[in-house]
PDB file of C-alpha atoms in Angstrom:
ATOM      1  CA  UNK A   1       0.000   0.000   0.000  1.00 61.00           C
ATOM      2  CA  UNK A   2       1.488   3.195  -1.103  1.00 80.00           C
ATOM      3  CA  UNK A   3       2.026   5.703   1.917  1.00 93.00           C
ATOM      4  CA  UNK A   4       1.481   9.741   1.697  1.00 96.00           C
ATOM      5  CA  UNK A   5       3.086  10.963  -1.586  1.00 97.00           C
ATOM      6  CA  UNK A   6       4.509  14.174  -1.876  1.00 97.00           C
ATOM      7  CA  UNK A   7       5.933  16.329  -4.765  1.00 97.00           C
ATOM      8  CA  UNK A   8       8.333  17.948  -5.431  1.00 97.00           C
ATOM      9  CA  UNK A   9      10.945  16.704  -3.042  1.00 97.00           C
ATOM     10  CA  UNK A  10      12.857  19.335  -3.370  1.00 97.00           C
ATOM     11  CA  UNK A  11      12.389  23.161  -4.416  1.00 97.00           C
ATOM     12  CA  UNK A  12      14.401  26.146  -4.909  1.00 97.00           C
ATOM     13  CA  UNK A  13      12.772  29.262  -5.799  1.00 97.00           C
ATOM     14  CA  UNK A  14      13.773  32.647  -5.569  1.00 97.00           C
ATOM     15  CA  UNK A  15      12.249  35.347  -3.627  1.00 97.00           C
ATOM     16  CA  UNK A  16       8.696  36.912  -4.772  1.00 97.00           C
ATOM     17  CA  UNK A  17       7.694  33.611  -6.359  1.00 97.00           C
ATOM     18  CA  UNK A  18       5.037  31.232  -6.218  1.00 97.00           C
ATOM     19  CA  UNK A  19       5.333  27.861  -4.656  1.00 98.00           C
ATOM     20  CA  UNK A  20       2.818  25.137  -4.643  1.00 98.00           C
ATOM     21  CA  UNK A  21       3.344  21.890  -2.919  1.00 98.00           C
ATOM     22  CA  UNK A  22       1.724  18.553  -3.790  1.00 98.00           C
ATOM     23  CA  UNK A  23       0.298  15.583  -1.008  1.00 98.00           C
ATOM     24  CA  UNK A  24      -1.382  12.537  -2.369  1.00 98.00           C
ATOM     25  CA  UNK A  25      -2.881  10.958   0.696  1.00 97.00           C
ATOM     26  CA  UNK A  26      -2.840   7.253   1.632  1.00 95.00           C
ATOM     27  CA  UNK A  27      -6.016   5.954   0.277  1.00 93.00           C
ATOM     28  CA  UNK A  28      -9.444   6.423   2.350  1.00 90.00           C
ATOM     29  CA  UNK A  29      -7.599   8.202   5.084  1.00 92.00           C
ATOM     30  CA  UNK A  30      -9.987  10.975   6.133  1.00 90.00           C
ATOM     31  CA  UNK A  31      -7.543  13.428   7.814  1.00 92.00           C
ATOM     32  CA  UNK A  32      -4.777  15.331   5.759  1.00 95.00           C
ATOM     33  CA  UNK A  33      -2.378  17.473   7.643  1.00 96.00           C
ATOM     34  CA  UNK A  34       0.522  20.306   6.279  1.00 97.00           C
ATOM     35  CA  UNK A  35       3.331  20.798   8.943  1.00 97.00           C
ATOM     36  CA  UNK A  36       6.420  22.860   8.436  1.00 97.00           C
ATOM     37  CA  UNK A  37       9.758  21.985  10.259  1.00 96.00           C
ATOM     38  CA  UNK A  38      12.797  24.665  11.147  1.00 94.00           C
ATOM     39  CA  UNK A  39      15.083  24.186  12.947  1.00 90.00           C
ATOM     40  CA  UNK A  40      14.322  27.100  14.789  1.00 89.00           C
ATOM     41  CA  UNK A  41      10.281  26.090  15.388  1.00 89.00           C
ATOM     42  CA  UNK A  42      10.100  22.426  15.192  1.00 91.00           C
ATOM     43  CA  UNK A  43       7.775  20.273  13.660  1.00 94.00           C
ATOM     44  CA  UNK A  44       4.523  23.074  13.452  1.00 94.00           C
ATOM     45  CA  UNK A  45       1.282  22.186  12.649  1.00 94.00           C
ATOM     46  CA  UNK A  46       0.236  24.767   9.997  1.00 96.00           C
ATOM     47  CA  UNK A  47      -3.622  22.997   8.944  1.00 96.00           C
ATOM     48  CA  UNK A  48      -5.767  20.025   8.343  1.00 94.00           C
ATOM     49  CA  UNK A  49      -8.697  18.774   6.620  1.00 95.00           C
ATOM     50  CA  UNK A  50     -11.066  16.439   7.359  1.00 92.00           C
ATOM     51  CA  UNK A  51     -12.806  14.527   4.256  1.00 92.00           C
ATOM     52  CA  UNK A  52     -11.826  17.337   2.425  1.00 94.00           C
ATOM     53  CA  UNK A  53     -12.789  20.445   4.400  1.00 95.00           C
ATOM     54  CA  UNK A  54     -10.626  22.679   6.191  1.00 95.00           C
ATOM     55  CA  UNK A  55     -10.706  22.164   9.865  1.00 92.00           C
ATOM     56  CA  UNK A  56      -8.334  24.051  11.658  1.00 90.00           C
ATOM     57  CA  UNK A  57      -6.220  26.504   9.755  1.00 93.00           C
ATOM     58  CA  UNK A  58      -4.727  28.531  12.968  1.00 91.00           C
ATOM     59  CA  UNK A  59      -1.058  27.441  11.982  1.00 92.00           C
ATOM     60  CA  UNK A  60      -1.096  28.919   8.798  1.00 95.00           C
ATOM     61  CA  UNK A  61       1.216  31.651   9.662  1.00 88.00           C
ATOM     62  CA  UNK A  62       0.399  34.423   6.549  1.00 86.00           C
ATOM     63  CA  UNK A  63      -2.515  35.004   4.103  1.00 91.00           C
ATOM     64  CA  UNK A  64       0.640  34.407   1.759  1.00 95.00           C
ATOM     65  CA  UNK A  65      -0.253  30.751   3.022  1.00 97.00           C
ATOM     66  CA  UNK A  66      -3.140  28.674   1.634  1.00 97.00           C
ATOM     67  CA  UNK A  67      -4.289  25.443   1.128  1.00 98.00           C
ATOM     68  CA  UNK A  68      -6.596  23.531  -0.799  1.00 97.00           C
ATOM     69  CA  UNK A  69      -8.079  19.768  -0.804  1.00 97.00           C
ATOM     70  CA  UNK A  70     -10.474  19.710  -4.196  1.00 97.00           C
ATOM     71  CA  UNK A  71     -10.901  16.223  -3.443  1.00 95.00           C
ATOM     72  CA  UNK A  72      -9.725  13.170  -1.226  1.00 94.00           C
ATOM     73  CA  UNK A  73      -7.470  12.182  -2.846  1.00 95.00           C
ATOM     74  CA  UNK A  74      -5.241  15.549  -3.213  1.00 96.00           C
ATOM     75  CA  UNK A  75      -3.960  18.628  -1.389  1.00 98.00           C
ATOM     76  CA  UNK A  76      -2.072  21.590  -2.197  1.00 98.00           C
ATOM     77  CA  UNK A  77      -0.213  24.378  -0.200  1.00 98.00           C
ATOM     78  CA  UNK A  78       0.938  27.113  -2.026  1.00 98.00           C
ATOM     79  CA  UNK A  79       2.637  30.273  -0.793  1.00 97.00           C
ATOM     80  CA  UNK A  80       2.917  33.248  -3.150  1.00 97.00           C
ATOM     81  CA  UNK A  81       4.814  35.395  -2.561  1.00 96.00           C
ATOM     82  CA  UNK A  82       7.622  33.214  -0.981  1.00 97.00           C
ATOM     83  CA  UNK A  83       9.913  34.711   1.325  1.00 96.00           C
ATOM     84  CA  UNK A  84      13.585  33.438   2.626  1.00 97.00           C
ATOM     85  CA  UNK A  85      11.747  32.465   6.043  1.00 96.00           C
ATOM     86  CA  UNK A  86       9.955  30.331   4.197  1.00 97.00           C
ATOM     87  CA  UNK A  87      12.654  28.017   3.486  1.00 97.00           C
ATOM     88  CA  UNK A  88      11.923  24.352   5.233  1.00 97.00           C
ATOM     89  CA  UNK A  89      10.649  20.514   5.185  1.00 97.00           C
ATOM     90  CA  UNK A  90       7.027  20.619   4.540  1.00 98.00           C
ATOM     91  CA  UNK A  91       5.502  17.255   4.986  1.00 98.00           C
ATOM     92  CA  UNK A  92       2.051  16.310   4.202  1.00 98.00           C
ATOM     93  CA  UNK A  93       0.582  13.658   6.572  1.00 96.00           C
ATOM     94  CA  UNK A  94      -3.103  11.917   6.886  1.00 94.00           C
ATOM     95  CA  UNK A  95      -4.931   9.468   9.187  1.00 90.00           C
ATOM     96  CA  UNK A  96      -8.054   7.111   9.238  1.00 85.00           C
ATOM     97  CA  UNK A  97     -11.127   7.585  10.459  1.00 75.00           C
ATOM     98  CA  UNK A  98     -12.065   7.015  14.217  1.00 68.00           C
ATOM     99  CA  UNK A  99     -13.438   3.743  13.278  1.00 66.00           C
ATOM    100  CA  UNK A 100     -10.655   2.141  11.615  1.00 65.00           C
ATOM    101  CA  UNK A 101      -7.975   0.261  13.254  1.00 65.00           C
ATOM    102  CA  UNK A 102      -5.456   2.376  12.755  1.00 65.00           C
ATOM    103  CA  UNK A 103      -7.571   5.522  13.150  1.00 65.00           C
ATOM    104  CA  UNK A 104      -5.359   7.442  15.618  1.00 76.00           C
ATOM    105  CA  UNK A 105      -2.091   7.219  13.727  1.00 84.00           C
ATOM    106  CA  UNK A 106      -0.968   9.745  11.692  1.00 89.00           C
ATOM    107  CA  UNK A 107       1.882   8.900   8.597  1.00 93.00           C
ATOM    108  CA  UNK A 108       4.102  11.204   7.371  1.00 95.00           C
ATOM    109  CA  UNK A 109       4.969  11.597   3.813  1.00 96.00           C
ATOM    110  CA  UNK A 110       9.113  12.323   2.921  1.00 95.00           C
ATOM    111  CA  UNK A 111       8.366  15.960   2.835  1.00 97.00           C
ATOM    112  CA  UNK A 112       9.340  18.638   0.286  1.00 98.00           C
ATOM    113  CA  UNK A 113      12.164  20.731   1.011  1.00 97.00           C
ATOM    114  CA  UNK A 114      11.836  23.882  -0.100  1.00 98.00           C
ATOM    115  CA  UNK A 115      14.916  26.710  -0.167  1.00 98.00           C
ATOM    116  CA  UNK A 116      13.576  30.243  -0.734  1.00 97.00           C
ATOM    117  CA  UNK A 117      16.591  32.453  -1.847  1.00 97.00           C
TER     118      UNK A 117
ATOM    119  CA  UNK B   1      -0.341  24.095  23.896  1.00 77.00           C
ATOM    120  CA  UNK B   2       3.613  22.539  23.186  1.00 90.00           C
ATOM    121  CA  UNK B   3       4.114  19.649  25.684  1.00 94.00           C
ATOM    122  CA  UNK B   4       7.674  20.016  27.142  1.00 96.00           C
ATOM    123  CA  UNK B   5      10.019  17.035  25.990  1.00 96.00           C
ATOM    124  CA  UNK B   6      13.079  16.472  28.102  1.00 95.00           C
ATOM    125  CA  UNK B   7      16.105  16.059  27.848  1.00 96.00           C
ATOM    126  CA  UNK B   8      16.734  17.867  24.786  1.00 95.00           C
ATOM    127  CA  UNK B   9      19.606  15.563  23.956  1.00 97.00           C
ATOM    128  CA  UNK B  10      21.093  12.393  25.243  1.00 96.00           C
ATOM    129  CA  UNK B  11      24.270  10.386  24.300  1.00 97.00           C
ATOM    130  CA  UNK B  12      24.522   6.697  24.866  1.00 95.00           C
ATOM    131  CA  UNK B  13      26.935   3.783  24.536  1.00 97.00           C
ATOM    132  CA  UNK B  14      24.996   0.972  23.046  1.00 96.00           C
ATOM    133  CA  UNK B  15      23.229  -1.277  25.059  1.00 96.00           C
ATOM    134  CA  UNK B  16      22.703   1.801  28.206  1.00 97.00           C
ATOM    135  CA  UNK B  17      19.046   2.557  28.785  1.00 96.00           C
ATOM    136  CA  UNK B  18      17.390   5.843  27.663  1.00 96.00           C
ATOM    137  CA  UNK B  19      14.203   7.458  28.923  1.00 97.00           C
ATOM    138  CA  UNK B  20      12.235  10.485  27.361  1.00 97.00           C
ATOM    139  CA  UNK B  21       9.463  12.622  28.984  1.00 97.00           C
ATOM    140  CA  UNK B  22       6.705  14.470  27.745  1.00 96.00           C
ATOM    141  CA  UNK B  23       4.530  16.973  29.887  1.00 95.00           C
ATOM    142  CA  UNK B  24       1.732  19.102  29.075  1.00 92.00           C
ATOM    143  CA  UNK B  25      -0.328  21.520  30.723  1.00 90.00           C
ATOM    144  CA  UNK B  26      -3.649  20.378  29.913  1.00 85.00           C
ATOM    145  CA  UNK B  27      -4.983  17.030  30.373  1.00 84.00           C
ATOM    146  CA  UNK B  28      -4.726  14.507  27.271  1.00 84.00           C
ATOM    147  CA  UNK B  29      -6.600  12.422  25.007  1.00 83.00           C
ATOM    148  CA  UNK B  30      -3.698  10.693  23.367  1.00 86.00           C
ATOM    149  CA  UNK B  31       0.238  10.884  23.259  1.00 91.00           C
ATOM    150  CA  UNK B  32       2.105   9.691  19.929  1.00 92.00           C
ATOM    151  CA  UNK B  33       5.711   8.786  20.019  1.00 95.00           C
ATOM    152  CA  UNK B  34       7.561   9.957  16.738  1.00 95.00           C
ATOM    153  CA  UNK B  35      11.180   8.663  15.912  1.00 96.00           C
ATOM    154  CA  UNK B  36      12.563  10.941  12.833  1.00 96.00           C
ATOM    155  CA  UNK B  37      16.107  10.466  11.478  1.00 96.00           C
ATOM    156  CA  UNK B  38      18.253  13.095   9.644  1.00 92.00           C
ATOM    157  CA  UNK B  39      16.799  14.067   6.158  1.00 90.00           C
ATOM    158  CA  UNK B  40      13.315  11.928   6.612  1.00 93.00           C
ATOM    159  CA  UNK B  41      10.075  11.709   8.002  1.00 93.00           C
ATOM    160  CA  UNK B  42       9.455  11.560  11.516  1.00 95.00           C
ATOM    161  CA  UNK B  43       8.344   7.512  11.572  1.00 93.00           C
ATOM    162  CA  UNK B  44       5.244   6.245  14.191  1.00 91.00           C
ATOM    163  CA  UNK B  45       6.547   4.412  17.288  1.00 92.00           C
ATOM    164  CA  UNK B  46       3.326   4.283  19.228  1.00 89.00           C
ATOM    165  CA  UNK B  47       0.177   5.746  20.780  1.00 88.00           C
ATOM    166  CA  UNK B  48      -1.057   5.871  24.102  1.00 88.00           C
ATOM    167  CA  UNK B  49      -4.682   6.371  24.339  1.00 80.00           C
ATOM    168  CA  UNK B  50      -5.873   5.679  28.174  1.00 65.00           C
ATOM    169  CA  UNK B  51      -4.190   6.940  31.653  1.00 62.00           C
ATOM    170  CA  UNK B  52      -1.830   4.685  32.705  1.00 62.00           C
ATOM    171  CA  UNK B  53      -1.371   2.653  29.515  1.00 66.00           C
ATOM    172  CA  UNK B  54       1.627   1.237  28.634  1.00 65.00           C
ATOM    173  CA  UNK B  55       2.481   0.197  25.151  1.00 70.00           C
ATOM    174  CA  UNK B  56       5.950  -1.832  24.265  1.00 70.00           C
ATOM    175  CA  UNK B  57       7.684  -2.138  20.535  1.00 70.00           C
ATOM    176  CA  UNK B  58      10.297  -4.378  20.419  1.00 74.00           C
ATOM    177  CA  UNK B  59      12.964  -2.678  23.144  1.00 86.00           C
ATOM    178  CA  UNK B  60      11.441   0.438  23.005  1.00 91.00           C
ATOM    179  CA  UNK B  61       7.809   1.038  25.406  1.00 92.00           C
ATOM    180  CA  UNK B  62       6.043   3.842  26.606  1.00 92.00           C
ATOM    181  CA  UNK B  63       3.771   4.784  29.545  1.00 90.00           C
ATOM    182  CA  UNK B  64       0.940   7.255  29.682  1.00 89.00           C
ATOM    183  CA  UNK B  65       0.275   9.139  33.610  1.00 86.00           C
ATOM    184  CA  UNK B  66      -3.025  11.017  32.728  1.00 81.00           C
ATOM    185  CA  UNK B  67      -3.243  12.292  36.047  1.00 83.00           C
ATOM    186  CA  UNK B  68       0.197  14.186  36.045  1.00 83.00           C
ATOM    187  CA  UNK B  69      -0.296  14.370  32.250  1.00 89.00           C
ATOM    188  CA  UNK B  70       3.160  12.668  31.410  1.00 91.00           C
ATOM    189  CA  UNK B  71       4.532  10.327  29.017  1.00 93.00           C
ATOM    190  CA  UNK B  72       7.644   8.095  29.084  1.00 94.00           C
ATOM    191  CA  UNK B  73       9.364   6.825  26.154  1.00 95.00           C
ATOM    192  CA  UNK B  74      11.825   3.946  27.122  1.00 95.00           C
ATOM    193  CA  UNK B  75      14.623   2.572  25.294  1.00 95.00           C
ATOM    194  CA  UNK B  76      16.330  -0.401  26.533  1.00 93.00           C
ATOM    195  CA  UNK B  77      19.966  -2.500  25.513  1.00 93.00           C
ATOM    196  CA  UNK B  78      19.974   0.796  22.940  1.00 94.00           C
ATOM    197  CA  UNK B  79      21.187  -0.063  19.368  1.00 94.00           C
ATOM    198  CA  UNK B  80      22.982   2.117  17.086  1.00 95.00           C
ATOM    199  CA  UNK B  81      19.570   2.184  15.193  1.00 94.00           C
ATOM    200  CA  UNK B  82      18.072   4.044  17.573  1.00 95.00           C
ATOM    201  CA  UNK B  83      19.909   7.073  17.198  1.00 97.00           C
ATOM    202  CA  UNK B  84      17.374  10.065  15.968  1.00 97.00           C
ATOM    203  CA  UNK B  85      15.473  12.673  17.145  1.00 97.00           C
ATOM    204  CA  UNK B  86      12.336  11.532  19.087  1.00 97.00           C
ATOM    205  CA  UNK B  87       9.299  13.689  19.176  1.00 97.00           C
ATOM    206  CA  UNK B  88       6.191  13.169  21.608  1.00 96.00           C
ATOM    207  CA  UNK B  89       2.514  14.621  19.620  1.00 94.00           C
ATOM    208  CA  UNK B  90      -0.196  15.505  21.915  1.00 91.00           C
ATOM    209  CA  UNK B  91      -3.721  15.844  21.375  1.00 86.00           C
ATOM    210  CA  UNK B  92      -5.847  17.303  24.202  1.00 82.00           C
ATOM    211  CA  UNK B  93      -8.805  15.757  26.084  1.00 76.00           C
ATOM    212  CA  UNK B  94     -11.981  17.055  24.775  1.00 67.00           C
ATOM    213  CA  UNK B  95     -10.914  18.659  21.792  1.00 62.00           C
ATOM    214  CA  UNK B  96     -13.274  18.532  19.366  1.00 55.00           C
ATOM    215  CA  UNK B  97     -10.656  18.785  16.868  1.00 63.00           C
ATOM    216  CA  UNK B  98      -7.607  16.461  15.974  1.00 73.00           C
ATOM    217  CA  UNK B  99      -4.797  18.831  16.514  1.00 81.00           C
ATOM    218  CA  UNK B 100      -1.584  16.409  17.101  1.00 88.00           C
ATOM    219  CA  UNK B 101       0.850  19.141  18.446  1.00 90.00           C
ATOM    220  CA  UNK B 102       4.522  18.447  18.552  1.00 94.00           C
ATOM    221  CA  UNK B 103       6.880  18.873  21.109  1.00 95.00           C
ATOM    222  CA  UNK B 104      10.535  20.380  20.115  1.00 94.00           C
ATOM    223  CA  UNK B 105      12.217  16.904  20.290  1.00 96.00           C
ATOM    224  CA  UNK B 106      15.066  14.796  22.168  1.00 97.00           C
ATOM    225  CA  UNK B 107      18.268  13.939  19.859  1.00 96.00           C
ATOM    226  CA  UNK B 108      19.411  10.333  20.981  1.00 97.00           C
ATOM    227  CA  UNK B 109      22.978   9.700  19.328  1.00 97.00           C
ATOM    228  CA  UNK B 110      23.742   5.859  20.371  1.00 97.00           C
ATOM    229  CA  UNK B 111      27.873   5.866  20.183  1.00 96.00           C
ATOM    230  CA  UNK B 112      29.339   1.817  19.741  1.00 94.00           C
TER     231      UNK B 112
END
């Protein structure tokens, strides 16, 4: 079974332009979740969805931040304009329902590094 | 909201015993142990969904105090594998949301 599948893996942009980042989750999971990690702020929880609707979107640090989930089988998080602080691992994660057996655990995709310069 | 992970870094010769704690101010519905090695994804150890549940993977087990709202993450006869940077998630009791919020992390470097 394939796990959470993000794209690209790695990014470098310049300054000023737009940046949209890719999650595939794993298959009838209903939760998808964007965090960032720094260094500097750990692993932050920026939003997440549940069957496709944004639940909680406190995290998402700028209106230069969004994020999208047209369906359940896709998300994006874009940032335009990027910014140098913007540089990090963004992973993409998702979860089962309550009901299934594995319903609390949340898997992490690799994550896309992105470098904003 | 952060639970508190301590120590921030350990250093063990292999085979020594490890253990990691996680606090948080408000009482909990579930604690999630995270092991995440340089350059990937932080990788699911274990959850701990009731007060006082422990929960054991291979060497490596966990306890859950509900009452002091702590969690323990042991590691036992450490292997070199182990070395990484552990990370206890937290989701509060009666949230009505799913929030899994991260704490800033223990290294663990296991030395031969």
């Amino acid at each position: 079974d394939a796990g959470v599948i993000q794209s690209p893996r790695h990014e470098v942009t310049e300054m000023g332009q737009e940046v949209t980042l890719r999650c595939k989750p794993i298959s009838g999971h209903d939760y998808l979740f964007w965090y960032r990690q720094t260094m500097m702020r750990g692993l932050e929880l920026l939003i997440y969805f549940n069957n496709n609707v944004p639940i909680d979107d406190s995290g998402m640090p700028e209106d230069r931040f969004s994020a999208k989930m047209p369906n359940a089988s896709f998300s994006t998080l874009k940032i335009q304009p990027s910014e140098p602080r913007d540089s990090a691992v963004y992973f993409c994660a998702s979860r089962a329902g309550q009901g299934s057996p594995s319903g609390n655990t949340i898997y992490f995709g690799e994550g896309s590094w992105l470098t904003v310069v | 909201q952060q639970p508190v992970q301590s120590p921030q870094a350990v250093i063990l010769r292999e085979g020594e015993d490890a253990v990691i704690n996680c606090s948080s101010s408000k009482a909990l519905y579930s604690v999630h142990w995270y092991r995440q090695k340089h350059g990937e994804a932080p990788v699911f150890l274990m959850i701990l969904l009731k007060g006082g549940e422990q929960k054991g993977h291979d060497k490596i087990s966990a306890s859950f105090n509900e009452k002091k709202q702590q969690s323990s993450l042991y590691l036992t006869a450490s292997q070199l594998s182990y070395s990484g940077t552990y990370f206890c998630g937290t989701v509060p009791w009666m949230d009505s949301s799913y929030k899994l919020i991260f704490g800033s992390g223990t290294r663990l470097l296991v030395r031969p």
